[in-house]
Tab-separated table of C-alpha atoms and ligand atoms in Angstrom:
chain	number	residue	atom	x	y	z
A	226	UNK	CA	123.877	100.406	103.569
A	227	UNK	CA	120.411	99.720	103.215
A	228	UNK	CA	120.160	96.650	106.076
A	229	UNK	CA	116.331	96.316	105.914
A	230	UNK	CA	113.975	93.480	105.830
A	231	UNK	CA	110.177	93.569	105.023
A	232	UNK	CA	108.550	90.153	106.923
A	233	UNK	CA	104.679	90.686	105.209
A	234	UNK	CA	102.673	87.479	107.251
A	235	UNK	CA	99.804	86.061	104.520
A	236	UNK	CA	99.271	83.190	106.754
A	237	UNK	CA	96.756	83.311	108.951
A	238	UNK	CA	93.460	81.088	108.709
A	239	UNK	CA	90.766	83.921	108.720
A	240	UNK	CA	88.264	81.799	111.268
A	241	UNK	CA	86.558	85.511	111.778
A	242	UNK	CA	86.231	85.752	107.325
A	243	UNK	CA	83.363	84.448	106.188
A	244	UNK	CA	84.700	82.230	103.002
A	245	UNK	CA	86.218	79.427	100.960
A	246	UNK	CA	89.532	81.125	100.852
A	247	UNK	CA	92.003	82.671	103.593
A	248	UNK	CA	91.291	86.218	103.057
A	249	UNK	CA	94.777	87.001	101.996
A	250	UNK	CA	93.945	85.250	99.428
A	251	UNK	CA	90.947	86.944	98.010
A	252	UNK	CA	91.683	89.877	95.258
A	253	UNK	CA	90.993	93.253	96.398
A	254	UNK	CA	91.203	96.063	93.779
A	255	UNK	CA	91.891	93.429	91.005
A	256	UNK	CA	94.464	92.198	93.611
A	257	UNK	CA	95.181	89.373	95.415
A	258	UNK	CA	95.203	90.988	99.247
A	259	UNK	CA	98.579	90.816	100.133
A	260	UNK	CA	100.684	91.537	96.361
A	261	UNK	CA	99.251	95.419	98.889
A	262	UNK	CA	101.569	94.760	101.031
A	263	UNK	CA	104.173	92.706	98.605
A	264	UNK	CA	104.276	96.127	95.611
A	265	UNK	CA	104.618	98.679	97.563
A	266	UNK	CA	107.593	97.419	99.936
A	267	UNK	CA	109.351	96.312	96.599
A	268	UNK	CA	108.385	99.668	94.890
A	269	UNK	CA	109.384	101.809	98.179
A	270	UNK	CA	113.633	100.894	96.973
A	271	UNK	CA	113.611	100.625	101.186
A	272	UNK	CA	114.224	96.675	100.888
A	273	UNK	CA	117.017	94.733	100.872
A	274	UNK	CA	114.890	91.402	100.421
A	275	UNK	CA	110.869	90.641	101.422
A	276	UNK	CA	109.663	87.560	103.025
A	277	UNK	CA	105.804	86.012	102.421
A	278	UNK	CA	104.763	84.155	105.003
A	279	UNK	CA	102.434	81.456	103.342
A	280	UNK	CA	100.283	78.363	104.518
A	281	UNK	CA	101.163	77.402	101.381
A	282	UNK	CA	103.714	77.613	98.711
A	283	UNK	CA	101.814	76.730	96.395
A	284	UNK	CA	99.123	79.077	96.228
A	285	UNK	CA	100.776	81.796	95.232
A	286	UNK	CA	101.475	81.039	90.732
A	287	UNK	CA	103.667	84.037	90.139
A	288	UNK	CA	107.280	83.931	90.154
A	289	UNK	CA	109.080	87.139	91.697
A	290	UNK	CA	112.190	88.049	91.923
A	291	UNK	CA	115.228	86.044	94.257
A	292	UNK	CA	114.133	89.253	96.302
A	293	UNK	CA	112.013	88.011	97.446
A	294	UNK	CA	111.488	84.911	99.305
A	295	UNK	CA	107.984	83.038	99.867
A	296	UNK	CA	108.363	80.792	103.346
A	297	UNK	CA	105.979	78.563	105.078
A	298	UNK	CA	104.429	80.091	108.383
A	299	UNK	CA	103.246	78.267	111.702
A	300	UNK	CA	100.679	77.708	113.747
A	301	UNK	CA	99.302	81.178	115.508
A	302	UNK	CA	100.624	84.577	114.251
A	303	UNK	CA	104.007	84.520	116.232
A	304	UNK	CA	105.107	81.391	115.448
A	305	UNK	CA	104.410	82.728	111.720
A	306	UNK	CA	106.342	85.546	112.630
A	307	UNK	CA	109.462	83.844	114.357
A	308	UNK	CA	109.246	81.351	111.717
A	309	UNK	CA	109.967	84.961	109.306
A	310	UNK	CA	113.040	86.057	111.504
A	311	UNK	CA	114.919	82.637	111.693
A	312	UNK	CA	114.792	82.871	108.648
A	313	UNK	CA	116.524	86.152	107.446
A	314	UNK	CA	119.342	85.944	111.075
A	315	UNK	CA	121.326	84.536	108.309
A	316	UNK	CA	121.309	87.915	106.448
A	317	UNK	CA	122.162	89.479	109.494
A	318	UNK	CA	119.572	92.485	108.772
A	319	UNK	CA	120.240	95.867	110.555
A	320	UNK	CA	115.550	96.524	110.786
A	321	UNK	CA	113.061	94.284	109.502
A	322	UNK	CA	109.869	95.380	109.515
A	323	UNK	CA	107.190	93.148	109.855
A	324	UNK	CA	103.333	93.297	108.268
A	325	UNK	CA	100.174	91.870	108.456
A	326	UNK	CA	98.920	90.735	104.552
A	327	UNK	CA	95.863	91.966	105.788
A	328	UNK	CA	96.915	95.791	106.563
A	329	UNK	CA	96.584	96.704	102.349
A	330	UNK	CA	96.302	100.370	102.213
A	331	UNK	CA	99.361	101.567	104.027
A	332	UNK	CA	101.247	104.449	101.741
A	333	UNK	CA	104.859	104.812	101.510
A	334	UNK	CA	105.525	107.148	103.399
A	335	UNK	CA	104.537	105.472	106.166
A	336	UNK	CA	107.640	102.656	105.921
A	337	UNK	CA	109.868	105.442	104.838
A	338	UNK	CA	108.729	107.150	108.159
A	339	UNK	CA	109.490	103.701	110.093
A	340	UNK	CA	113.041	103.194	108.512
A	341	UNK	CA	114.198	107.105	109.891
A	342	UNK	CA	112.462	105.943	113.316
A	343	UNK	CA	114.821	103.389	113.675
A	344	UNK	CA	117.594	105.236	113.551
A	345	UNK	CA	117.253	107.065	116.765
A	346	UNK	CA	115.347	103.850	118.163
A	347	UNK	CA	114.197	100.136	118.881
A	348	UNK	CA	110.734	99.417	118.703
A	349	UNK	CA	108.428	102.472	116.009
A	350	UNK	CA	104.827	101.026	115.448
A	351	UNK	CA	102.276	103.172	114.057
A	352	UNK	CA	99.180	104.514	116.441
A	353	UNK	CA	95.744	105.603	115.930
A	354	UNK	CA	93.280	106.896	118.775
A	355	UNK	CA	90.355	105.389	118.549
A	356	UNK	CA	87.102	107.178	117.504
A	357	UNK	CA	84.649	104.774	119.732
A	358	UNK	CA	85.201	104.315	123.496
A	359	UNK	CA	86.293	101.511	124.573
A	360	UNK	CA	85.502	99.335	127.777
A	361	UNK	CA	88.193	97.001	129.323
A	362	UNK	CA	86.968	93.852	131.330
A	363	UNK	CA	88.965	91.826	133.609
A	364	UNK	CA	86.980	89.103	135.651
A	365	UNK	CA	82.943	90.874	135.352
A	366	UNK	CA	84.697	94.347	136.050
A	367	UNK	CA	84.307	96.963	133.170
A	368	UNK	CA	86.454	100.086	132.806
A	369	UNK	CA	86.482	103.141	130.797
A	370	UNK	CA	89.097	103.141	128.635
A	371	UNK	CA	90.646	107.138	128.708
A	372	UNK	CA	90.342	106.783	124.863
A	373	UNK	CA	92.900	109.857	124.689
A	374	UNK	CA	95.617	107.776	126.884
A	375	UNK	CA	94.919	104.172	123.861
A	376	UNK	CA	95.949	103.568	120.501
A	377	UNK	CA	95.316	100.985	118.665
A	378	UNK	CA	98.429	100.661	116.757
A	379	UNK	CA	98.633	99.076	113.577
A	380	UNK	CA	101.426	97.305	111.629
A	381	UNK	CA	103.757	96.944	109.851
A	382	UNK	CA	105.804	97.535	112.802
A	383	UNK	CA	109.467	98.443	112.396
A	384	UNK	CA	112.457	96.934	114.754
A	385	UNK	CA	116.315	96.644	115.370
A	386	UNK	CA	116.466	92.932	113.885
A	387	UNK	CA	118.242	91.552	117.125
A	388	UNK	CA	115.984	93.454	119.729
A	389	UNK	CA	113.191	91.357	118.634
A	390	UNK	CA	115.315	88.345	117.680
A	391	UNK	CA	116.008	88.123	121.714
A	392	UNK	CA	112.499	88.981	122.169
A	393	UNK	CA	110.650	86.633	120.185
A	394	UNK	CA	113.258	83.447	120.687
A	395	UNK	CA	112.359	84.567	123.956
A	396	UNK	CA	107.914	84.268	123.744
A	397	UNK	CA	106.415	81.846	125.736
A	398	UNK	CA	102.685	83.399	124.780
A	399	UNK	CA	100.498	84.018	122.139
A	400	UNK	CA	100.622	87.434	121.012
A	401	UNK	CA	99.126	89.628	118.415
A	402	UNK	CA	101.852	92.157	117.554
A	403	UNK	CA	105.257	92.346	118.089
A	404	UNK	CA	104.688	95.405	119.406
A	405	UNK	CA	103.234	93.648	122.159
A	406	UNK	CA	107.170	92.354	123.598
A	407	UNK	CA	108.213	95.685	123.805
A	408	UNK	CA	105.297	95.913	126.393
A	409	UNK	CA	105.605	93.011	128.570
A	410	UNK	CA	109.429	93.849	128.413
A	411	UNK	CA	109.263	97.071	129.452
A	412	UNK	CA	111.423	98.044	126.366
A	413	UNK	CA	110.891	102.027	125.308
A	414	UNK	CA	108.992	101.861	121.834
A	415	UNK	CA	108.674	104.885	119.248
A	416	UNK	CA	104.913	105.967	117.759
A	417	UNK	CA	104.127	107.181	115.677
A	418	UNK	CA	101.410	108.620	113.980
A	419	UNK	CA	99.432	105.604	111.622
A	420	UNK	CA	97.443	106.093	108.818
A	421	UNK	CA	93.707	106.556	108.948
A	422	UNK	CA	92.808	104.507	105.606
A	423	UNK	CA	95.498	101.277	107.415
A	424	UNK	CA	92.664	99.506	108.901
A	425	UNK	CA	92.634	95.780	109.027
A	426	UNK	CA	90.396	93.568	106.170
A	427	UNK	CA	89.264	91.146	108.766
A	428	UNK	CA	85.168	90.724	107.678
A	429	UNK	CA	84.215	90.143	104.507
A	430	UNK	CA	82.194	93.459	103.990
A	431	UNK	CA	85.367	95.332	104.993
A	432	UNK	CA	85.297	94.920	100.948
A	433	UNK	CA	82.386	93.772	99.390
A	434	UNK	CA	83.297	96.809	97.170
A	435	UNK	CA	80.234	99.708	96.154
A	436	UNK	CA	77.907	98.443	93.280
A	437	UNK	CA	77.973	101.394	91.359
A	438	UNK	CA	75.394	101.982	88.150
A	439	UNK	CA	74.308	104.080	85.024
A	440	UNK	CA	71.283	105.527	84.092
A	441	UNK	CA	70.458	107.899	80.388
A	442	UNK	CA	67.391	109.256	79.863
A	443	UNK	CA	66.724	111.596	76.684
A	444	UNK	CA	63.455	114.266	76.441
A	445	UNK	CA	62.125	116.357	73.829
A	446	UNK	CA	58.891	118.545	74.507
A	447	UNK	CA	57.414	121.284	71.655
A	448	UNK	CA	58.130	124.316	72.328
A	449	UNK	CA	54.352	126.247	72.113
A	450	UNK	CA	53.594	130.110	73.074
A	451	UNK	CA	51.515	130.830	75.786
A	452	UNK	CA	53.349	128.846	78.323
A	453	UNK	CA	55.613	129.890	80.845
A	454	UNK	CA	59.091	127.539	79.678
A	455	UNK	CA	60.543	125.737	82.933
A	456	UNK	CA	64.058	124.707	82.666
A	457	UNK	CA	65.656	121.924	86.080
A	458	UNK	CA	63.294	123.408	87.784
A	459	UNK	CA	64.057	127.032	87.221
A	460	UNK	CA	61.713	129.548	85.351
A	461	UNK	CA	63.083	131.363	82.103
A	462	UNK	CA	61.800	134.091	80.912
A	463	UNK	CA	61.648	132.525	77.362
A	464	UNK	CA	58.854	133.785	74.276
A	465	UNK	CA	57.680	129.696	74.118
A	466	UNK	CA	57.325	127.082	76.831
A	467	UNK	CA	57.334	123.919	76.050
A	468	UNK	CA	53.802	121.994	75.218
A	469	UNK	CA	53.117	118.655	77.771
A	470	UNK	CA	51.301	117.462	80.115
A	471	UNK	CA	53.255	118.560	82.054
A	472	UNK	CA	55.462	121.711	82.835
A	473	UNK	CA	57.335	119.903	80.284
A	474	UNK	CA	60.784	120.479	82.113
A	475	UNK	CA	62.721	118.290	80.253
A	476	UNK	CA	65.888	118.763	81.758
A	477	UNK	CA	63.810	117.070	85.486
A	478	UNK	CA	62.320	114.904	82.826
A	479	UNK	CA	66.325	112.821	81.144
A	480	UNK	CA	67.450	112.711	85.287
A	481	UNK	CA	64.266	111.002	86.260
A	482	UNK	CA	64.598	108.835	83.535
A	483	UNK	CA	67.812	108.002	84.191
A	484	UNK	CA	67.878	107.629	88.004
A	485	UNK	CA	65.327	105.194	87.620
A	486	UNK	CA	67.529	103.381	84.609
A	487	UNK	CA	70.172	102.757	86.287
A	488	UNK	CA	67.737	102.124	90.092
A	489	UNK	CA	66.763	99.845	86.929
A	490	UNK	CA	62.655	100.598	87.535
A	491	UNK	CA	61.542	101.643	84.002
A	492	UNK	CA	60.640	105.269	82.784
A	493	UNK	CA	58.389	108.315	84.169
A	494	UNK	CA	55.316	107.249	81.978
A	495	UNK	CA	55.142	104.681	84.476
A	496	UNK	CA	54.746	106.586	86.939
A	497	UNK	CA	52.841	109.121	85.754
A	498	UNK	CA	50.753	108.442	83.131
A	499	UNK	CA	49.993	110.936	80.670
A	500	UNK	CA	46.353	109.683	80.829
A	501	UNK	CA	45.938	110.405	83.999
A	502	UNK	CA	44.216	114.148	84.526
A	503	UNK	CA	45.651	114.132	88.734
A	504	UNK	CA	49.151	114.917	86.876
A	505	UNK	CA	47.489	117.617	84.652
A	506	UNK	CA	50.223	121.233	84.782
A	507	UNK	CA	51.896	119.000	87.658
A	508	UNK	CA	54.800	120.818	87.965
A	509	UNK	CA	58.259	118.894	87.638
A	510	UNK	CA	59.683	119.219	90.964
A	511	UNK	CA	56.651	117.080	92.318
A	512	UNK	CA	57.597	114.354	89.973
A	513	UNK	CA	61.143	114.086	90.647
A	514	UNK	CA	60.609	114.047	94.679
A	515	UNK	CA	59.186	110.987	94.771
A	516	UNK	CA	62.030	109.468	92.823
A	517	UNK	CA	64.501	110.810	94.846
A	518	UNK	CA	62.982	108.678	97.603
A	519	UNK	CA	63.236	105.551	96.237
A	520	UNK	CA	67.034	106.763	96.261
A	521	UNK	CA	67.301	107.260	99.173
A	522	UNK	CA	64.940	104.457	100.643
A	523	UNK	CA	67.061	101.931	98.575
A	524	UNK	CA	70.244	103.114	99.993
A	525	UNK	CA	71.518	104.695	96.749
A	526	UNK	CA	73.197	108.443	96.614
A	527	UNK	CA	74.413	109.594	93.529
A	528	UNK	CA	78.154	109.965	92.357
A	529	UNK	CA	77.172	113.055	89.312
A	530	UNK	CA	74.917	113.652	86.137
A	531	UNK	CA	76.306	115.023	82.722
A	532	UNK	CA	73.728	117.123	81.551
A	533	UNK	CA	73.161	118.510	77.560
A	534	UNK	CA	70.356	120.131	76.605
A	535	UNK	CA	69.969	120.401	73.405
A	536	UNK	CA	68.607	124.173	72.284
A	537	UNK	CA	69.184	127.170	69.927
A	538	UNK	CA	67.894	129.463	72.458
A	539	UNK	CA	67.573	130.013	74.939
A	540	UNK	CA	70.936	130.526	76.037
A	541	UNK	CA	72.407	127.921	78.565
A	542	UNK	CA	75.798	129.733	79.761
A	543	UNK	CA	73.205	132.327	81.215
A	544	UNK	CA	70.819	130.303	83.387
A	545	UNK	CA	73.637	127.461	83.750
A	546	UNK	CA	74.004	128.853	87.452
A	547	UNK	CA	70.929	129.059	88.323
A	548	UNK	CA	69.714	125.883	87.017
A	549	UNK	CA	72.927	124.047	88.468
A	550	UNK	CA	71.528	125.699	92.135
A	551	UNK	CA	67.839	124.234	92.095
A	552	UNK	CA	68.855	120.596	90.019
A	553	UNK	CA	71.646	120.986	93.654
A	554	UNK	CA	68.801	121.276	95.880
A	555	UNK	CA	66.164	118.600	94.518
A	556	UNK	CA	68.419	115.819	93.958
A	557	UNK	CA	70.518	116.856	97.537
A	558	UNK	CA	73.288	116.558	95.820
A	559	UNK	CA	76.504	118.633	95.922
A	560	UNK	CA	76.686	121.437	92.732
A	561	UNK	CA	80.855	120.399	92.587
A	562	UNK	CA	78.524	116.838	91.119
A	563	UNK	CA	75.977	117.809	88.751
A	564	UNK	CA	77.984	119.115	84.400
A	565	UNK	CA	75.561	121.110	81.968
A	566	UNK	CA	76.764	121.867	78.711
A	567	UNK	CA	74.320	123.477	76.272
A	568	UNK	CA	74.432	121.963	73.017
A	569	UNK	CA	72.598	123.959	69.416
A	570	UNK	CA	72.473	121.499	66.677
A	571	UNK	CA	73.235	124.074	63.122
A	572	UNK	CA	69.253	125.409	63.366
A	573	UNK	CA	68.525	121.843	62.153
A	574	UNK	CA	65.564	119.682	62.526
A	575	UNK	CA	62.855	121.312	64.926
A	576	UNK	CA	65.247	122.311	67.627
A	577	UNK	CA	66.777	123.836	65.047
A	578	UNK	CA	63.749	126.154	63.575
A	579	UNK	CA	63.262	127.156	67.977
A	580	UNK	CA	60.237	124.779	68.180
A	581	UNK	CA	61.244	122.873	70.825
A	582	UNK	CA	64.077	121.942	73.238
A	583	UNK	CA	65.086	118.797	74.662
A	584	UNK	CA	68.157	116.997	76.898
A	585	UNK	CA	70.302	113.713	77.653
A	586	UNK	CA	71.223	113.002	80.774
A	587	UNK	CA	73.765	110.485	82.267
A	588	UNK	CA	74.079	109.302	86.105
A	589	UNK	CA	75.875	107.070	87.998
A	590	UNK	CA	74.795	106.052	91.126
A	591	UNK	CA	76.172	103.667	93.960
A	592	UNK	CA	74.766	101.597	96.332
B	649	ZN	ZN1	59.113	115.363	79.102
């Protein structure tokens, strides 16, 4: 019979977290931080009871089922953990998982592995190896820790209830996690592979969402004889080219306007006024270059581009790969993130009579 209990510690004081609200109540991906852990524990159906330990029970507005107990924690993390262990003692639990609410990104798979591993072990703790080298200071002496032998412990940490309860009752010092109790008492812990994304949210910067913006661009040029046709920076064999101050590349011009729009930096005409002689007959990749530079300098990156090329001829399908490769080079953007669609207009109007080509582009960028 499943006799597992899940303790979520959400009573931290967030000393390192620069915000008026304790971080466990901060909204992270549309939920309070602690709710991510709570919802996953519920969804896993692994637990008889889930105990949420908070500073102030009034801060939990939502009504939960009776399988979820909300209790008040203590001064330090280890006090809260002990209060929760004492609270569940009356249910005679077999297994208990103790978890910090500040780690919202563990998977249900990890919960399953931890519970399974308690069939043969008294303690099971997820660990990852550090990507950074670690130095250790004792008094004034510095030591290099061998990265291969250095573990970073995560939560949830899983224990046989009786063992962790007995150790916690005897514990006098303030501890950072329950694994510490096993280590201090020379007891064996089964380490299992932790999850890279299961990191602790400590600083406010950790949860500031990247800002994403969208931009739209449109352009149309008239087709004239005796001019070369350029689309997306590619020379296309055709009976006419696009009239304009520059090479008339409607794709690149639309992309420039879409990017400028997303960056909220006006439009192509502001950067390349067509009364300026120095831009006469300029090739459009040269116009795109400074815009990409601004994008990079401002720490933006492009998420994707979607392009509609509107013309009867030439057929887009024939040149799609070439154009996408060219854009990928000019923008330093993966080909997978660029989409190009050809659109005809049922022979209507100037475009339908092959007297003009138009283009529209939408882009998404993030900072
Ligand atoms: Zn143009």
